[in-house]
Short mmCIF file of C-alpha atoms in Angstrom, two decimals:
data_model
loop_
_atom_site.label_atom_id
_atom_site.label_comp_id
_atom_site.label_asym_id
_atom_site.label_seq_id
_atom_site.Cartn_x
_atom_site.Cartn_y
_atom_site.Cartn_z
CA UNK A 1 -135.44 33.43 31.14
CA UNK A 2 -132.23 34.35 29.30
CA UNK A 3 -132.70 38.02 30.24
CA UNK A 4 -133.17 37.03 33.90
CA UNK A 5 -130.03 34.88 33.80
CA UNK A 6 -128.04 37.71 32.21
CA UNK A 7 -129.34 40.15 34.80
CA UNK A 8 -128.41 37.73 37.60
CA UNK A 9 -124.95 37.20 36.11
CA UNK A 10 -124.52 40.95 35.92
CA UNK A 11 -125.54 41.33 39.58
CA UNK A 12 -123.16 38.57 40.69
CA UNK A 13 -120.43 40.11 38.55
CA UNK A 14 -121.00 43.55 40.01
CA UNK A 15 -121.06 42.09 43.56
CA UNK A 16 -117.74 40.28 43.07
CA UNK A 17 -116.40 43.36 41.31
CA UNK A 18 -117.57 45.54 44.22
CA UNK A 19 -115.79 43.25 46.71
CA UNK A 20 -112.62 43.31 44.63
CA UNK A 21 -112.70 47.14 44.44
CA UNK A 22 -113.21 47.30 48.22
CA UNK A 23 -110.30 44.90 48.80
CA UNK A 24 -107.90 46.86 46.60
CA UNK A 25 -109.11 50.21 47.93
CA UNK A 26 -107.91 49.17 51.41
CA UNK A 27 -104.36 48.44 50.28
CA UNK A 28 -101.53 50.89 50.97
CA UNK A 29 -100.53 53.26 48.18
CA UNK A 30 -96.85 53.79 47.38
CA UNK A 31 -95.65 57.32 46.58
CA UNK A 32 -92.82 58.15 44.20
CA UNK A 33 -90.65 61.28 44.21
CA UNK A 34 -89.68 63.41 41.21
CA UNK A 35 -86.02 62.58 41.87
CA UNK A 36 -86.72 58.84 41.93
CA UNK A 37 -88.70 59.00 38.67
CA UNK A 38 -85.85 60.95 37.10
CA UNK A 39 -83.05 58.66 38.29
CA UNK A 40 -84.94 55.44 37.56
CA UNK A 41 -86.02 56.58 34.10
CA UNK A 42 -82.63 57.95 33.05
CA UNK A 43 -81.66 54.43 31.88
CA UNK A 44 -84.88 53.00 30.38
CA UNK A 45 -83.47 49.50 29.87
CA UNK A 46 -85.85 46.61 29.20
CA UNK A 47 -85.26 45.42 32.75
CA UNK A 48 -86.12 48.83 34.26
CA UNK A 49 -89.26 49.13 32.12
CA UNK A 50 -90.28 45.64 33.24
CA UNK A 51 -89.80 46.54 36.93
CA UNK A 52 -91.77 49.79 36.41
CA UNK A 53 -94.64 47.96 34.66
CA UNK A 54 -94.81 45.37 37.45
CA UNK A 55 -94.97 48.20 40.01
CA UNK A 56 -97.75 50.00 38.07
CA UNK A 57 -99.75 46.78 37.66
CA UNK A 58 -100.01 46.64 41.45
CA UNK A 59 -100.10 50.37 42.25
CA UNK A 60 -102.61 51.75 39.73
CA UNK A 61 -105.54 49.44 40.72
CA UNK A 62 -105.11 50.57 44.38
CA UNK A 63 -105.31 54.26 43.42
CA UNK A 64 -108.17 53.72 40.95
CA UNK A 65 -110.16 51.60 43.44
CA UNK A 66 -109.91 54.30 46.12
CA UNK A 67 -111.43 56.86 43.80
CA UNK A 68 -114.15 54.49 42.59
CA UNK A 69 -115.21 53.87 46.21
CA UNK A 70 -115.32 57.60 46.95
CA UNK A 71 -117.38 58.27 43.83
CA UNK A 72 -120.05 55.94 45.25
CA UNK A 73 -120.39 57.78 48.57
CA UNK A 74 -120.56 61.50 47.85
CA UNK A 75 -122.84 63.80 49.88
CA UNK A 76 -125.99 65.63 48.69
CA UNK A 77 -126.76 62.98 46.09
CA UNK A 78 -123.76 63.99 43.96
CA UNK A 79 -123.00 60.29 43.36
CA UNK A 80 -126.32 59.92 41.51
CA UNK A 81 -125.73 62.72 39.03
CA UNK A 82 -125.46 61.33 35.46
CA UNK A 83 -122.07 62.99 34.85
CA UNK A 84 -120.62 61.52 38.07
CA UNK A 85 -122.00 58.05 37.26
CA UNK A 86 -120.20 58.27 33.93
CA UNK A 87 -116.90 59.10 35.65
CA UNK A 88 -117.44 56.25 38.12
CA UNK A 89 -117.94 53.85 35.20
CA UNK A 90 -114.68 55.02 33.61
CA UNK A 91 -112.88 54.24 36.88
CA UNK A 92 -114.53 50.82 37.19
CA UNK A 93 -113.70 49.97 33.55
CA UNK A 94 -110.08 50.95 34.15
CA UNK A 95 -109.94 48.92 37.36
CA UNK A 96 -111.33 45.92 35.48
CA UNK A 97 -108.76 46.37 32.67
CA UNK A 98 -105.91 46.56 35.18
CA UNK A 99 -107.02 43.56 37.21
CA UNK A 100 -107.63 41.32 34.21
CA UNK A 101 -104.15 41.95 32.83
CA UNK A 102 -101.98 38.84 33.38
CA UNK A 103 -98.67 38.89 35.23
CA UNK A 104 -95.95 40.79 33.34
CA UNK A 105 -93.08 38.39 32.69
CA UNK A 106 -91.27 39.67 29.63
CA UNK A 107 -90.78 42.54 27.21
CA UNK A 108 -93.80 41.65 25.06
CA UNK A 109 -96.08 41.62 28.13
CA UNK A 110 -94.62 44.97 29.16
CA UNK A 111 -95.30 46.50 25.72
CA UNK A 112 -98.92 45.27 25.78
CA UNK A 113 -99.35 46.59 29.31
CA UNK A 114 -98.02 50.00 28.19
CA UNK A 115 -100.59 50.14 25.37
CA UNK A 116 -103.34 49.26 27.85
CA UNK A 117 -102.46 51.98 30.37
CA UNK A 118 -102.10 54.45 27.50
CA UNK A 119 -105.73 53.67 26.57
CA UNK A 120 -106.79 54.11 30.23
CA UNK A 121 -105.21 57.60 30.25
CA UNK A 122 -107.17 58.54 27.11
CA UNK A 123 -110.41 57.16 28.61
CA UNK A 124 -110.00 59.58 31.55
CA UNK A 125 -109.18 62.66 29.44
CA UNK A 126 -112.48 64.41 30.16
CA UNK A 127 -112.79 63.57 33.86
CA UNK A 128 -112.32 67.19 35.01
CA UNK A 129 -115.05 68.81 32.83
CA UNK A 130 -117.34 65.81 33.45
CA UNK A 131 -117.00 66.13 37.25
CA UNK A 132 -117.48 69.89 36.88
CA UNK A 133 -120.71 69.16 35.06
CA UNK A 134 -121.86 66.87 37.89
CA UNK A 135 -121.13 69.54 40.51
CA UNK A 136 -122.87 72.09 38.30
CA UNK A 137 -125.96 69.85 38.08
CA UNK A 138 -125.98 69.63 41.88
CA UNK A 139 -125.47 73.38 42.27
CA UNK A 140 -128.46 74.11 40.01
CA UNK A 141 -130.61 71.65 41.93
CA UNK A 142 -129.72 73.09 45.35
CA UNK A 143 -130.11 76.63 43.98
CA UNK A 144 -130.16 79.45 46.51
CA UNK A 145 -130.16 76.93 49.38
CA UNK A 146 -126.48 76.36 48.69
CA UNK A 147 -124.10 77.60 51.38
CA UNK A 148 -120.38 77.52 50.64
CA UNK A 149 -119.63 76.15 54.10
CA UNK A 150 -121.88 73.16 53.44
CA UNK A 151 -119.88 72.25 50.40
CA UNK A 152 -116.60 71.81 52.27
CA UNK A 153 -117.02 68.05 52.09
CA UNK A 154 -117.42 68.15 48.30
CA UNK A 155 -114.50 70.52 47.99
CA UNK A 156 -112.24 68.25 50.06
CA UNK A 157 -113.33 65.25 48.01
CA UNK A 158 -112.51 67.07 44.74
CA UNK A 159 -109.09 68.05 46.09
CA UNK A 160 -108.32 64.40 46.90
CA UNK A 161 -109.86 63.19 43.66
CA UNK A 162 -107.97 65.58 41.37
CA UNK A 163 -104.69 65.20 43.29
CA UNK A 164 -104.96 61.44 42.85
CA UNK A 165 -105.74 61.93 39.15
CA UNK A 166 -102.60 64.05 38.70
CA UNK A 167 -100.58 61.20 40.25
CA UNK A 168 -102.18 58.47 38.14
CA UNK A 169 -101.66 60.47 34.93
CA UNK A 170 -98.07 61.30 35.86
CA UNK A 171 -97.21 57.64 36.50
CA UNK A 172 -98.88 56.43 33.29
CA UNK A 173 -97.55 59.29 31.15
CA UNK A 174 -94.04 58.90 32.52
CA UNK A 175 -94.00 55.15 31.78
CA UNK A 176 -95.42 55.58 28.28
CA UNK A 177 -93.00 58.39 27.42
CA UNK A 178 -89.98 56.30 28.50
CA UNK A 179 -90.73 54.17 25.42
CA UNK A 180 -90.12 57.14 23.12
CA UNK A 181 -87.22 56.01 20.87
CA UNK A 182 -86.14 59.63 20.24
CA UNK A 183 -86.65 61.58 23.46
CA UNK A 184 -85.98 65.34 23.29
CA UNK A 185 -82.59 66.34 24.78
CA UNK A 186 -82.46 66.42 28.61
CA UNK A 187 -85.86 64.71 28.90
CA UNK A 188 -86.55 61.68 31.07
CA UNK A 189 -90.13 60.80 30.26
CA UNK A 190 -92.24 63.82 31.24
CA UNK A 191 -89.39 65.33 33.27
CA UNK A 192 -87.04 67.90 31.74
CA UNK A 193 -83.75 67.78 33.65
CA UNK A 194 -82.75 71.27 32.45
CA UNK A 195 -86.05 73.12 32.29
CA UNK A 196 -85.83 76.92 32.01
CA UNK A 197 -88.75 78.41 34.01
CA UNK A 198 -88.31 81.72 32.12
CA UNK A 199 -88.75 79.92 28.79
CA UNK A 200 -91.84 78.03 29.99
CA UNK A 201 -93.29 81.29 31.38
CA UNK A 202 -92.71 82.91 27.99
CA UNK A 203 -94.58 80.14 26.14
CA UNK A 204 -97.42 80.09 28.66
CA UNK A 205 -97.77 83.90 28.43
CA UNK A 206 -97.89 83.79 24.64
CA UNK A 207 -100.69 81.20 24.80
CA UNK A 208 -102.64 83.21 27.38
CA UNK A 209 -102.23 86.45 25.38
CA UNK A 210 -103.47 84.73 22.21
CA UNK A 211 -106.66 83.70 24.02
CA UNK A 212 -107.09 87.18 25.50
CA UNK A 213 -106.70 88.70 22.01
CA UNK A 214 -109.29 86.31 20.63
CA UNK A 215 -111.76 87.10 23.40
CA UNK A 216 -111.26 90.86 23.84
CA UNK A 217 -109.54 92.03 20.65
CA UNK A 218 -106.50 93.25 22.59
CA UNK A 219 -104.21 92.01 25.35
CA UNK A 220 -101.94 93.69 27.92
CA UNK A 221 -98.19 93.17 27.57
CA UNK A 222 -96.47 90.53 29.72
CA UNK A 223 -92.97 91.39 30.98
CA UNK A 224 -90.78 88.57 32.29
CA UNK A 225 -87.84 89.14 34.64
CA UNK A 226 -85.32 86.42 35.51
CA UNK A 227 -82.29 84.58 34.18
CA UNK A 228 -83.29 82.72 30.98
CA UNK A 229 -80.26 80.43 31.38
CA UNK A 230 -81.28 79.22 34.85
CA UNK A 231 -82.60 75.62 34.72
CA UNK A 232 -83.77 72.94 37.17
CA UNK A 233 -85.49 69.54 36.83
CA UNK A 234 -89.29 69.71 36.62
CA UNK A 235 -92.26 68.69 34.48
CA UNK A 236 -92.69 71.48 31.86
CA UNK A 237 -96.31 70.54 31.04
CA UNK A 238 -97.28 71.05 34.71
CA UNK A 239 -95.53 74.41 34.92
CA UNK A 240 -97.00 75.50 31.58
CA UNK A 241 -100.52 74.73 32.87
CA UNK A 242 -100.01 76.66 36.12
CA UNK A 243 -98.38 79.78 34.64
CA UNK A 244 -100.89 79.83 31.78
CA UNK A 245 -103.75 79.82 34.30
CA UNK A 246 -102.25 82.62 36.43
CA UNK A 247 -101.37 84.84 33.46
CA UNK A 248 -104.78 84.24 31.87
CA UNK A 249 -106.51 85.38 35.09
CA UNK A 250 -104.29 88.46 35.31
CA UNK A 251 -104.81 89.42 31.66
CA UNK A 252 -108.56 89.10 32.07
CA UNK A 253 -108.58 91.24 35.24
CA UNK A 254 -106.41 93.98 33.65
CA UNK A 255 -108.38 93.90 30.40
CA UNK A 256 -111.75 94.23 32.13
CA UNK A 257 -110.57 96.94 34.51
CA UNK A 258 -108.98 99.11 31.81
CA UNK A 259 -111.38 98.35 28.97
CA UNK A 260 -112.90 101.82 28.77
CA UNK A 261 -109.66 103.69 29.37
CA UNK A 262 -107.86 105.25 26.43
CA UNK A 263 -104.49 104.74 28.18
CA UNK A 264 -102.33 101.68 27.50
CA UNK A 265 -103.19 98.86 29.90
CA UNK A 266 -100.52 98.24 32.56
CA UNK A 267 -98.43 95.14 31.82
CA UNK A 268 -98.61 91.87 33.73
CA UNK A 269 -95.23 91.18 35.34
CA UNK A 270 -93.67 87.74 35.88
CA UNK A 271 -90.63 87.46 38.15
CA UNK A 272 -88.68 84.19 38.37
CA UNK A 273 -86.46 83.79 41.45
CA UNK A 274 -84.18 80.82 42.12
CA UNK A 275 -83.70 80.13 45.81
CA UNK A 276 -81.87 77.22 47.43
CA UNK A 277 -85.04 75.27 48.31
CA UNK A 278 -87.62 76.78 45.98
CA UNK A 279 -87.96 78.33 42.58
CA UNK A 280 -90.63 81.01 42.96
CA UNK A 281 -92.58 82.55 40.12
CA UNK A 282 -94.55 85.69 40.91
CA UNK A 283 -97.29 86.87 38.56
CA UNK A 284 -98.31 90.47 39.33
CA UNK A 285 -101.12 92.48 37.80
CA UNK A 286 -102.88 95.80 38.24
CA UNK A 287 -106.31 94.38 37.52
CA UNK A 288 -108.09 95.84 40.54
CA UNK A 289 -107.55 92.94 42.95
CA UNK A 290 -110.02 90.74 44.79
CA UNK A 291 -111.99 91.76 47.87
CA UNK A 292 -110.64 90.14 51.05
CA UNK A 293 -114.00 88.49 51.66
CA UNK A 294 -113.76 86.84 48.23
CA UNK A 295 -110.23 85.44 48.69
CA UNK A 296 -111.18 82.17 50.45
CA UNK A 297 -113.58 81.40 47.62
CA UNK A 298 -111.04 81.52 44.80
CA UNK A 299 -109.68 78.06 45.66
CA UNK A 300 -113.09 76.40 45.82
CA UNK A 301 -114.38 74.41 42.88
CA UNK A 302 -117.77 76.08 42.93
CA UNK A 303 -116.80 79.64 42.38
CA UNK A 304 -116.03 81.54 39.22
CA UNK A 305 -116.62 85.20 38.51
CA UNK A 306 -117.10 84.43 34.82
CA UNK A 307 -120.05 82.99 32.99
CA UNK A 308 -120.15 79.23 33.16
CA UNK A 309 -118.88 77.66 29.93
CA UNK A 310 -120.58 74.37 30.82
CA UNK A 311 -123.93 76.05 30.21
CA UNK A 312 -122.77 76.65 26.66
CA UNK A 313 -120.86 73.44 25.98
CA UNK A 314 -123.24 70.54 25.94
CA UNK A 315 -120.97 68.07 24.19
CA UNK A 316 -117.97 67.15 26.29
CA UNK A 317 -117.00 64.26 24.08
CA UNK A 318 -115.01 66.52 21.77
CA UNK A 319 -111.74 68.29 22.56
CA UNK A 320 -111.75 70.74 25.43
CA UNK A 321 -111.82 74.27 24.05
CA UNK A 322 -109.80 76.67 26.16
CA UNK A 323 -111.90 79.57 27.36
CA UNK A 324 -110.68 82.78 28.93
CA UNK A 325 -112.45 82.04 32.19
CA UNK A 326 -114.12 78.90 33.22
CA UNK A 327 -115.93 76.77 35.66
CA UNK A 328 -113.73 78.02 38.50
CA UNK A 329 -111.31 75.09 38.38
CA UNK A 330 -108.13 76.74 37.14
CA UNK A 331 -106.78 78.00 40.47
CA UNK A 332 -107.60 75.03 42.73
CA UNK A 333 -106.24 72.58 40.16
CA UNK A 334 -103.10 74.69 39.60
CA UNK A 335 -102.49 74.62 43.36
CA UNK A 336 -102.76 70.82 43.34
CA UNK A 337 -100.19 70.60 40.51
CA UNK A 338 -97.85 72.80 42.56
CA UNK A 339 -98.37 70.70 45.70
CA UNK A 340 -97.96 67.41 43.84
CA UNK A 341 -94.16 67.87 43.74
CA UNK A 342 -93.88 69.65 47.09
CA UNK A 343 -94.59 73.25 46.04
CA UNK A 344 -97.55 75.58 46.64
CA UNK A 345 -99.57 78.45 45.21
CA UNK A 346 -100.53 81.57 47.19
CA UNK A 347 -102.59 84.55 46.12
CA UNK A 348 -102.11 87.95 47.76
CA UNK A 349 -104.44 90.72 46.70
CA UNK A 350 -104.77 94.47 47.12
CA UNK A 351 -108.37 95.39 46.46
CA UNK A 352 -108.46 98.51 44.30
CA UNK A 353 -105.03 97.83 42.84
CA UNK A 354 -104.16 94.29 41.78
CA UNK A 355 -103.17 90.75 42.62
CA UNK A 356 -99.89 88.90 43.16
CA UNK A 357 -99.77 85.13 42.71
CA UNK A 358 -96.76 83.32 44.17
CA UNK A 359 -96.05 79.93 42.64
CA UNK A 360 -93.49 77.99 44.72
CA UNK A 361 -91.81 74.96 43.12
CA UNK A 362 -89.57 72.68 45.15
CA UNK A 363 -86.06 72.53 43.69
CA UNK A 364 -85.02 69.48 45.64
CA UNK A 365 -87.40 67.07 43.94
CA UNK A 366 -87.29 64.60 46.81
CA UNK A 367 -90.71 65.14 48.38
CA UNK A 368 -93.01 62.11 48.05
CA UNK A 369 -96.23 62.36 46.05
CA UNK A 370 -99.19 63.31 48.29
CA UNK A 371 -101.41 60.19 48.41
CA UNK A 372 -105.03 61.05 49.20
#
């Protein structure tokens, strides 16, 4: 009898929860620009933090609800995959946490709210590999029947899903970081007002070379051209992720193409150009290029030329180990990071020679977040 009552309560709860998610998922999202985040956060007074927390208390449940609804309605039975169900539960738990938080009236409420959203961000740390696992499970099940054209719907969903995730994590991370009592110089939350793209490219290249050395025993040189003193406002962690991904791909291509040669591998070149509208970073390699027929595939989430690390990593609960090549998510996710603040990522290839990646970053900082 008690079990029945509990089951019934759970059903009623999930029905009311479902209705609440639907209701919030229909509300209008509000985008924020890089410039606004920077100006608003430059004076993190108690009043400003209170206003920001009140905004997030209304905005985050809308964004989270939209994703939870989409996770329920994916094609080809992807919604039923255990990994995807797990992600959906994370989103529902976070929605529940947000909605059950009382109105934020004072500084103490705001501090508690900040701790809560910090915990939500940690809960969602492994969303990308977990979704990759779900897609992988589906791919194995469909086997040779799989046609890339058929998966457009899944690809578009993942673009929306990951773009939204970047936005949610940026808003939470920015708010949490504004509480840092000793922020690094020129930093407003996650934003560095005087970021040197050359310096970030240098750090990202060092990281990528270290991984290449670990995997292959040697690594091509990386030469960087550009003014190291040139700075502009941007989020260094986003740029680090994008440049790291591009350099890592280039190093791998050069390394594998020149592995059996006794000559020194040609270097990977990074050129940083500062235009009026855009800062452009070009990563050039002589790694043999990509066939033209393969180019459309490099931005899909279901394509990687490397072995699939998910086959080898069964436990995703631990920290994410960085692998030289992965489950084919690096490029599409890097492009989303670029587009999030109004930039873009383009790949131009010469089969038989090498590849050029152009990473465009908007200098103006006033484009609104894309809101899928």
